[in-house]
Amino acid sequence: MRRLTAALTASAVLVVGYAGLDAADFAPGLLTTRPLPPPPPTETPGTRTLPVVPQPSPSTSFRMPLGSLAAEGAAPSAAGVRRALAQVLDLPALSDAALVVRDGQSGEVLFDRGGTERRIPASTTKLLAAAAVGHVFAPDETLKTQVRQGSTSNEIVLVPGGDTLIAPGAGDRDAVAGRAGLADLANQVVKALEDSGIDEVTLSLDPSYAPGPTRAPTWGADFHRLGIVGAVTMLGLSTERARENHPAPNDPVTSALDAFAALLEKRGISVASRVDPAGATTRTGTPAPSQRVLGSVESAPVRDQLALALTDSDNTLTEVLARQAAFRDGSATGFDDVGAWVVRQVAELGTDTQGVALSDASGLSRENRVTADLLTDVLVLGYDGRHPVLRTALEGMPIAGLTGTLGDRFATDSTADAAGRARAKTGTLTGANSLAGSVVDDDGRLLVYAGLVAGAPTLEARAALDRFVAAIAACGCR
């Protein structure tokens, strides 16, 4: 009996104690009086929103997770930013650097040293390309790869639609690279052919969508061999993307066409292909496709592909997306043409592009010239809620110390303040290094920044740019 009484008493104490914690908002429950947190920001056009900032765990970052983003009252001051950067600006690697810091929520310029100077942007060019592509494609627009009937019932035509991330087998609905599957397309086509009693076909390709040269004349001769960039075509397999020291096929279209023919053969359809033996992507004798669609697969949304291109700094994917956006907009599709088109599109967004010149969309060309001011203009636009495709692309920028091209950076005592909470697009060419992105400072305020460094060795330039970002991340700057 005494044990039962003691147990009941202990239970009562626990219930009353928890109720007290609940009412005091230290524990969740029915008595909690603290209001619920506001809903997360949205991408409603015309409404300024803040980026979704991942909350890294202590086990994978250098600091505790971030708190909520600050309101207008926590805006930093220009004087505060200058104080925070005082020592960093004296670093030798930044002696010839254009540096800009802006309030990401209001757009106010907080620091500008050489922001209007025209410099080589390297891969930060991709931010401009993302803005231009987002100006053409709808937020959820996808790319279709189809097979249509040719001029006769036994002729089938593969019609590329710009998807270079097709899985060689079944597609994965949760993937960006590999959302559409070549095997899924083959299954559809085989069923349509069998329903018509056809078991032998001639397979051809329609090369009319966004044609153009596969390599830019301003790129290094060894860029393809080193896997820095692949051939720019409107069809390709996700497993054949160019990666460092793993070059892509010389002709991704022929590779995909051959893989598709093999899938049809495996399913009992005899295939005679008209592929040029030399492997050229421009083929003669292609029958005009009819309106009858025998099969169709769709890519991940273009905005998700742009985010992937920024995460991986994928030069080929960026060029592919920019070329077809220019093509859809009625522009010519040479590399210089697409570069000029990107500049025009960015200008139409209300930015100052005076003196800006691009010879490609990915930033591999040393002839490109961009200003740090323009890069921060695009970043501010990406966070203002009116450009959802660009906004999603910016969410694909690597995270300091964690992902992509920033995965091995921000690991020192002098840069750790930005680890886990800065996003940035990197840029690296010999003698030209850049960094442009966003960071949440110690007051919870979103800042955007751009740094373009000339002349300094790559390792020194990267270290100095990382310290630049870490300084504004740690300051609060009010």
Coordinates of C-alpha atoms in Angstrom, one line a residue:
M1 CA 0.0 0.0 0.0
R2 CA 2.8 2.4 0.9
R3 CA 4.5 1.6 -2.4
L4 CA 1.3 2.4 -4.3
T5 CA 0.9 5.7 -2.5
A6 CA 4.5 6.7 -3.2
A7 CA 4.1 5.9 -6.9
L8 CA 0.9 8.0 -7.1
T9 CA 2.6 10.9 -5.3
A10 CA 5.6 10.8 -7.6
S11 CA 3.4 10.7 -10.7
A12 CA 1.4 13.7 -9.4
V13 CA 4.6 15.7 -8.8
L14 CA 5.8 14.9 -12.4
V15 CA 2.5 16.0 -13.9
V16 CA 2.4 19.2 -11.9
G17 CA 6.0 19.9 -12.7
Y18 CA 5.6 19.4 -16.4
A19 CA 2.5 21.6 -16.4
G20 CA 4.5 24.3 -14.8
L21 CA 7.2 24.0 -17.5
D22 CA 4.5 23.9 -20.2
A23 CA 2.9 27.1 -18.9
A24 CA 6.3 28.8 -18.7
D25 CA 7.0 27.9 -22.4
F26 CA 10.0 25.7 -21.5
A27 CA 8.2 22.5 -22.6
P28 CA 5.6 22.0 -25.4
G29 CA 2.0 21.4 -24.4
L30 CA -1.5 22.7 -24.2
L31 CA -0.7 25.4 -21.7
T32 CA 2.1 27.0 -23.8
T33 CA 1.4 30.7 -24.1
R34 CA 4.2 31.7 -26.5
P35 CA 2.9 32.5 -30.0
L36 CA 3.7 30.1 -32.8
P37 CA 6.7 31.1 -35.0
P38 CA 5.7 32.9 -38.3
P39 CA 5.4 30.8 -41.4
P40 CA 8.4 30.4 -43.6
P41 CA 8.9 32.9 -46.4
T42 CA 7.3 32.1 -49.7
E43 CA 8.1 32.8 -53.3
T44 CA 5.0 34.9 -54.0
P45 CA 5.9 37.2 -56.9
G46 CA 6.1 40.8 -55.9
T47 CA 6.7 40.1 -52.3
R48 CA 10.2 40.4 -50.8
T49 CA 11.2 37.2 -49.2
L50 CA 14.2 35.8 -47.4
P51 CA 16.2 32.7 -48.5
V52 CA 15.7 29.4 -46.9
V53 CA 18.8 29.0 -44.7
P54 CA 19.6 25.4 -43.9
Q55 CA 20.1 24.8 -40.2
P56 CA 23.3 22.8 -39.9
S57 CA 23.7 20.6 -36.9
P58 CA 26.7 21.0 -34.5
S59 CA 28.1 17.7 -35.7
T60 CA 28.5 19.0 -39.3
S61 CA 29.3 22.7 -38.8
F62 CA 31.6 24.9 -36.9
R63 CA 28.9 26.8 -35.0
M64 CA 25.5 26.2 -33.5
P65 CA 22.5 26.4 -35.8
L66 CA 21.4 29.8 -36.9
G67 CA 18.5 31.7 -35.3
S68 CA 15.7 33.4 -37.3
L69 CA 16.5 36.0 -39.8
A70 CA 16.4 39.6 -38.5
A71 CA 13.7 42.2 -39.2
E72 CA 14.2 45.6 -40.7
G73 CA 15.3 47.0 -37.3
A74 CA 18.5 45.0 -37.4
A75 CA 19.9 46.5 -40.6
P76 CA 23.7 46.9 -40.6
S77 CA 25.3 50.3 -41.2
A78 CA 28.0 51.2 -43.8
A79 CA 30.3 52.3 -40.9
G80 CA 29.9 49.0 -39.2
V81 CA 30.8 47.1 -42.3
R82 CA 33.8 49.2 -42.9
R83 CA 35.0 48.6 -39.3
A84 CA 34.5 44.9 -39.7
L85 CA 36.6 44.8 -42.9
A86 CA 39.3 47.2 -41.8
Q87 CA 42.0 44.5 -41.3
V88 CA 40.9 42.2 -44.1
L89 CA 41.2 44.9 -46.7
D90 CA 45.0 45.1 -46.0
L91 CA 45.6 41.5 -47.0
P92 CA 48.1 41.5 -49.9
A93 CA 45.9 39.2 -52.0
L94 CA 43.1 41.8 -52.0
S95 CA 45.4 44.7 -53.1
D96 CA 43.8 44.4 -56.6
A97 CA 40.2 43.4 -55.8
A98 CA 36.8 44.8 -56.4
L99 CA 34.6 44.2 -53.3
V100 CA 31.0 45.0 -52.6
V101 CA 28.7 44.3 -49.7
R102 CA 24.9 45.0 -49.7
D103 CA 22.0 44.5 -47.4
G104 CA 20.2 41.6 -48.9
Q105 CA 16.9 42.6 -47.5
S106 CA 16.8 46.3 -48.6
G107 CA 19.4 46.3 -51.3
E108 CA 21.3 49.2 -49.7
V109 CA 25.0 49.4 -50.6
L110 CA 27.1 49.0 -47.4
F111 CA 30.6 48.8 -48.8
D112 CA 31.9 49.4 -52.4
R113 CA 35.5 49.4 -53.4
G114 CA 35.9 49.2 -57.2
G115 CA 32.4 47.8 -57.7
T116 CA 32.1 49.4 -61.2
E117 CA 35.4 48.1 -62.4
R118 CA 35.2 45.5 -65.3
R119 CA 37.0 42.3 -64.3
I120 CA 37.2 38.7 -65.3
P121 CA 34.3 37.0 -63.3
A122 CA 35.2 33.3 -64.0
S123 CA 32.4 31.0 -62.8
T124 CA 30.4 33.8 -61.0
T125 CA 29.2 34.4 -64.6
K126 CA 26.8 31.6 -63.9
L127 CA 24.8 33.9 -61.6
L128 CA 24.1 36.1 -64.6
A129 CA 23.3 33.1 -66.8
A130 CA 20.8 31.9 -64.1
A131 CA 19.1 35.3 -64.1
A132 CA 18.8 35.3 -67.9
V133 CA 17.5 31.7 -68.1
G134 CA 15.0 32.5 -65.3
H135 CA 13.7 35.4 -67.4
V136 CA 12.6 33.0 -70.1
F137 CA 11.5 29.8 -68.5
A138 CA 8.4 29.5 -66.3
P139 CA 9.0 28.5 -62.7
D140 CA 8.0 24.8 -63.1
E141 CA 8.9 24.4 -66.8
T142 CA 10.5 21.1 -67.8
L143 CA 12.3 19.8 -70.9
K144 CA 10.7 17.1 -73.0
T145 CA 12.5 14.4 -74.9
Q146 CA 10.2 12.7 -77.4
V147 CA 10.1 10.0 -80.1
R148 CA 7.8 10.7 -83.0
Q149 CA 6.8 8.8 -86.0
G150 CA 8.8 9.7 -89.1
S151 CA 7.6 10.1 -92.7
T152 CA 6.6 6.4 -92.8
S153 CA 5.2 4.1 -90.1
N154 CA 8.6 2.2 -89.8
E155 CA 10.6 5.4 -89.2
I156 CA 11.0 6.9 -85.7
V157 CA 12.7 10.1 -84.8
L158 CA 14.3 11.0 -81.5
V159 CA 13.5 14.6 -80.8
P160 CA 15.8 16.2 -78.2
G161 CA 14.3 19.0 -76.1
G162 CA 17.4 20.2 -74.2
D163 CA 17.6 17.6 -71.4
T164 CA 21.3 16.5 -71.0
L165 CA 20.6 14.8 -67.6
I166 CA 18.6 11.7 -68.9
A167 CA 19.2 8.5 -66.9
P168 CA 20.3 5.6 -69.1
G169 CA 17.8 3.3 -67.4
A170 CA 14.6 4.1 -65.5
G171 CA 14.1 7.7 -64.4
D172 CA 14.0 8.8 -60.7
R173 CA 11.2 11.2 -59.8
D174 CA 13.2 12.5 -56.9
A175 CA 16.3 13.2 -58.8
V176 CA 17.4 16.3 -60.8
A177 CA 20.1 14.5 -62.8
G178 CA 18.2 11.4 -64.0
R179 CA 14.6 12.5 -63.6
A180 CA 13.8 11.4 -67.1
G181 CA 14.8 7.8 -68.0
L182 CA 15.8 6.5 -71.4
A183 CA 14.5 3.1 -70.5
D184 CA 11.1 4.7 -69.7
L185 CA 11.1 6.3 -73.1
A186 CA 12.0 3.0 -74.8
N187 CA 9.1 1.2 -73.0
Q188 CA 6.6 3.7 -74.3
V189 CA 7.9 3.5 -77.9
V190 CA 8.0 -0.3 -77.9
K191 CA 4.4 -0.4 -76.7
A192 CA 3.3 2.0 -79.4
L193 CA 5.1 0.1 -82.1
E194 CA 3.8 -3.3 -80.9
D195 CA 0.3 -1.9 -80.9
S196 CA 0.8 -1.0 -84.6
G197 CA 2.3 -4.4 -85.4
I198 CA 5.8 -3.0 -86.1
D199 CA 9.0 -4.8 -85.0
E200 CA 11.6 -3.2 -87.3
V201 CA 12.3 0.5 -87.5
T202 CA 14.8 3.1 -88.8
L203 CA 15.9 5.4 -86.0
S204 CA 17.0 9.0 -86.7
L205 CA 17.5 12.2 -84.9
D206 CA 15.9 15.6 -85.3
P207 CA 18.7 18.1 -84.6
S208 CA 16.7 21.3 -85.1
Y209 CA 16.3 22.4 -81.4
A210 CA 18.8 25.0 -80.3
P211 CA 21.6 24.0 -82.7
G212 CA 25.1 25.5 -82.3
P213 CA 28.8 24.8 -81.9
T214 CA 29.8 22.3 -79.3
R215 CA 32.9 24.2 -78.0
A216 CA 33.7 27.8 -77.6
P217 CA 36.8 29.2 -79.4
T218 CA 37.8 31.2 -76.3
W219 CA 38.1 28.1 -74.1
G220 CA 41.3 26.4 -73.3
A221 CA 42.3 23.6 -75.7
D222 CA 42.6 21.1 -72.9
F223 CA 39.3 22.0 -71.1
H224 CA 37.4 19.0 -72.6
R225 CA 40.2 16.5 -72.1
L226 CA 40.4 17.5 -68.4
G227 CA 36.7 17.2 -67.9
I228 CA 36.2 20.9 -67.2
V229 CA 33.5 21.1 -69.8
G230 CA 31.8 18.8 -72.2
A231 CA 30.3 19.2 -75.7
V232 CA 27.4 21.6 -75.6
T233 CA 24.5 19.7 -77.2
M234 CA 20.7 19.3 -76.5
L235 CA 20.8 15.7 -75.5
G236 CA 22.9 13.7 -73.1
L237 CA 23.0 11.1 -70.4
S238 CA 23.3 11.9 -66.7
T239 CA 26.1 9.3 -66.3
E240 CA 28.2 11.0 -69.0
R241 CA 28.5 14.5 -67.5
A242 CA 31.9 16.1 -67.6
R243 CA 33.8 15.9 -64.3
E244 CA 37.3 16.8 -63.3
N245 CA 39.6 14.3 -64.9
H246 CA 36.6 12.4 -66.3
P247 CA 35.8 13.9 -69.7
A248 CA 32.4 13.6 -71.3
P249 CA 32.0 11.8 -74.7
N250 CA 33.0 13.8 -77.8
D251 CA 29.5 13.4 -79.1
P252 CA 26.9 13.0 -76.3
V253 CA 24.1 12.9 -78.8
T254 CA 25.4 9.9 -80.6
S255 CA 26.1 8.2 -77.3
A256 CA 22.5 8.7 -76.2
L257 CA 21.1 7.7 -79.5
D258 CA 23.1 4.4 -79.5
A259 CA 22.0 3.7 -76.0
F260 CA 18.4 4.2 -77.0
A261 CA 18.7 1.9 -80.0
A262 CA 20.2 -0.8 -77.7
L263 CA 17.2 -0.5 -75.4
L264 CA 14.8 -1.0 -78.3
E265 CA 16.8 -4.0 -79.5
K266 CA 16.7 -5.5 -76.1
R267 CA 12.9 -5.2 -76.1
G268 CA 12.5 -7.0 -79.4
I269 CA 12.6 -4.1 -81.9
S270 CA 15.1 -4.4 -84.7
V271 CA 16.8 -1.0 -85.3
A272 CA 18.6 0.4 -88.4
S273 CA 20.2 3.7 -87.4
R274 CA 21.1 6.5 -89.8
V275 CA 23.8 7.8 -87.5
D276 CA 26.8 9.3 -89.4
P277 CA 29.7 6.8 -89.0
A278 CA 32.0 9.8 -88.2
G279 CA 29.8 10.5 -85.1
A280 CA 28.8 14.0 -86.2
T281 CA 25.8 15.4 -84.4
T282 CA 24.4 17.0 -87.6
R283 CA 22.9 14.2 -89.6
T284 CA 21.6 14.0 -93.1
G285 CA 18.5 12.2 -94.3
T286 CA 16.6 12.6 -91.1
P287 CA 12.9 12.1 -91.9
A288 CA 10.5 14.9 -90.9
P289 CA 8.8 13.8 -87.7
S290 CA 5.0 13.6 -87.8
Q291 CA 2.7 14.9 -85.1
R292 CA 2.3 11.4 -83.7
V293 CA 4.2 11.1 -80.4
L294 CA 5.3 7.5 -79.7
G295 CA 6.9 8.4 -76.3
S296 CA 7.8 11.3 -74.1
V297 CA 9.8 11.9 -70.9
E298 CA 10.3 15.1 -68.9
S299 CA 13.3 16.5 -67.1
A300 CA 13.4 18.0 -63.6
P301 CA 12.2 21.7 -63.7
V302 CA 14.7 24.1 -65.3
R303 CA 15.1 26.0 -62.0
D304 CA 16.3 22.8 -60.3
Q305 CA 18.7 22.1 -63.1
L306 CA 20.1 25.7 -62.6
A307 CA 20.5 25.0 -58.9
L308 CA 22.4 21.9 -59.7
A309 CA 24.6 23.8 -62.2
L310 CA 25.5 26.3 -59.4
T311 CA 26.1 23.6 -56.8
D312 CA 28.5 21.6 -59.1
S313 CA 29.7 24.6 -61.0
D314 CA 28.7 22.6 -64.1
N315 CA 30.0 24.5 -67.1
T316 CA 28.3 22.3 -69.7
L317 CA 24.9 22.3 -68.1
T318 CA 25.0 26.1 -67.7
E319 CA 25.8 26.5 -71.4
V320 CA 23.1 24.1 -72.4
L321 CA 20.4 25.9 -70.5
A322 CA 21.5 29.3 -71.6
R323 CA 21.7 28.3 -75.2
Q324 CA 18.2 26.9 -75.4
A325 CA 16.8 29.9 -73.4
A326 CA 18.4 32.2 -76.0
F327 CA 17.0 30.0 -78.8
R328 CA 13.5 30.2 -77.4
D329 CA 13.8 33.9 -77.2
G330 CA 14.8 34.2 -80.8
S331 CA 18.5 34.8 -80.4
A332 CA 21.4 33.3 -82.3
T333 CA 23.1 30.4 -80.5
G334 CA 26.8 30.9 -81.0
F335 CA 28.7 31.2 -77.7
D336 CA 29.3 35.0 -78.2
D337 CA 25.6 35.4 -79.2
V338 CA 24.4 33.6 -76.1
G339 CA 26.8 35.7 -73.9
A340 CA 25.5 38.9 -75.4
W341 CA 21.9 37.6 -74.9
V342 CA 22.6 37.0 -71.3
V343 CA 23.8 40.6 -70.8
R344 CA 20.6 41.9 -72.5
Q345 CA 18.3 39.8 -70.4
V346 CA 20.0 40.9 -67.2
A347 CA 19.7 44.5 -68.3
E348 CA 16.0 44.0 -68.8
L349 CA 15.7 43.1 -65.2
G350 CA 16.7 46.7 -64.3
T351 CA 20.4 46.3 -63.7
D352 CA 23.3 48.4 -65.0
T353 CA 25.2 46.4 -67.5
Q354 CA 27.2 49.2 -69.0
G355 CA 30.6 47.9 -70.2
V356 CA 29.7 44.3 -69.3
A357 CA 30.7 41.7 -72.0
L358 CA 30.3 37.9 -72.1
S359 CA 31.8 35.5 -74.6
D360 CA 30.0 32.5 -73.0
A361 CA 27.5 31.7 -70.3
S362 CA 29.6 29.6 -67.9
G363 CA 32.6 31.9 -67.2
L364 CA 35.3 29.8 -68.8
S365 CA 36.2 32.5 -71.3
R366 CA 39.0 35.0 -70.2
E367 CA 37.3 37.6 -72.4
N368 CA 34.4 38.0 -70.1
R369 CA 34.1 41.2 -68.2
V370 CA 31.7 41.8 -65.3
T371 CA 31.4 44.2 -62.4
A372 CA 31.0 43.3 -58.7
D373 CA 28.1 45.8 -58.6
L374 CA 26.2 43.8 -61.2
L375 CA 26.8 40.5 -59.4
T376 CA 25.3 41.9 -56.2
D377 CA 22.4 43.4 -58.2
V378 CA 21.5 39.9 -59.4
L379 CA 21.8 38.5 -55.9
V380 CA 19.5 41.1 -54.5
L381 CA 17.0 40.4 -57.3
G382 CA 17.2 36.7 -56.5
Y383 CA 16.0 37.3 -52.9
D384 CA 13.2 39.8 -53.6
G385 CA 10.5 37.3 -54.3
R386 CA 9.8 38.3 -57.9
H387 CA 12.1 35.8 -59.7
P388 CA 11.3 32.3 -58.5
V389 CA 13.6 30.5 -61.1
L390 CA 16.6 32.6 -60.1
R391 CA 15.6 32.2 -56.4
T392 CA 15.7 28.4 -56.6
A393 CA 19.0 28.6 -58.5
L394 CA 20.5 30.7 -55.7
E395 CA 19.5 28.1 -53.2
G396 CA 21.8 25.8 -55.1
M397 CA 24.9 27.9 -54.4
P398 CA 27.4 25.8 -52.3
I399 CA 27.4 26.2 -48.5
A400 CA 30.6 27.3 -46.8
G401 CA 32.5 24.4 -45.4
L402 CA 29.8 21.9 -46.3
T403 CA 28.9 21.4 -50.0
G404 CA 30.0 21.8 -53.6
T405 CA 33.0 24.0 -54.4
L406 CA 33.0 25.4 -50.8
G407 CA 33.1 22.0 -49.2
D408 CA 36.8 22.3 -48.3
R409 CA 36.9 26.0 -47.5
F410 CA 36.1 28.1 -44.4
A411 CA 37.9 25.6 -42.2
T412 CA 40.4 27.9 -40.4
D413 CA 40.0 29.9 -37.2
S414 CA 39.9 33.2 -39.2
T415 CA 37.1 32.0 -41.5
A416 CA 35.0 29.6 -39.4
D417 CA 32.5 32.4 -38.6
A418 CA 31.0 32.0 -42.0
A419 CA 31.1 28.2 -42.1
G420 CA 27.7 26.6 -42.5
R421 CA 25.9 29.9 -43.0
A422 CA 27.4 31.5 -46.1
R423 CA 26.4 30.5 -49.6
A424 CA 28.5 31.5 -52.6
K425 CA 29.3 30.9 -56.3
T426 CA 33.0 30.5 -56.7
G427 CA 35.1 31.4 -59.7
T428 CA 38.6 30.3 -60.5
L429 CA 40.8 31.0 -63.6
T430 CA 44.5 31.5 -63.5
G431 CA 45.1 35.0 -62.1
A432 CA 41.4 35.7 -61.7
N433 CA 39.4 34.5 -58.6
S434 CA 36.0 35.4 -57.5
L435 CA 33.3 34.8 -54.9
A436 CA 29.7 36.1 -54.8
G437 CA 26.8 35.0 -52.6
S438 CA 25.0 35.6 -49.4
V439 CA 25.6 35.3 -45.6
V440 CA 23.6 35.8 -42.4
D441 CA 25.5 38.0 -40.0
D442 CA 25.6 37.7 -36.2
D443 CA 22.4 39.9 -35.9
G444 CA 20.5 37.6 -38.2
R445 CA 20.7 39.9 -41.1
L446 CA 21.0 38.7 -44.7
L447 CA 23.9 40.3 -46.6
V448 CA 25.0 39.8 -50.2
Y449 CA 28.6 40.3 -51.4
A450 CA 30.9 39.9 -54.4
G451 CA 34.7 39.9 -54.6
L452 CA 36.7 39.8 -57.9
V453 CA 40.4 39.4 -57.3
A454 CA 43.1 39.9 -60.0
G455 CA 46.7 38.8 -60.0
A456 CA 46.9 36.9 -56.7
P457 CA 47.8 33.2 -56.6
T458 CA 44.6 31.1 -56.4
L459 CA 45.2 29.7 -52.8
E460 CA 46.0 33.2 -51.4
A461 CA 43.0 34.8 -53.3
R462 CA 40.6 32.1 -51.9
A463 CA 41.9 32.5 -48.4
A464 CA 41.5 36.3 -48.5
L465 CA 38.0 36.1 -50.0
D466 CA 37.0 33.6 -47.3
R467 CA 38.2 36.0 -44.6
F468 CA 36.3 38.8 -46.3
V469 CA 33.0 36.8 -46.0
A470 CA 33.8 35.7 -42.5
A471 CA 34.4 39.3 -41.3
I472 CA 30.9 40.4 -42.4
A473 CA 29.4 37.2 -41.1
A474 CA 30.7 37.8 -37.5
C475 CA 30.3 41.6 -37.2
G476 CA 26.6 42.4 -36.8
C477 CA 27.7 45.7 -38.3
R478 CA 25.0 48.0 -36.8

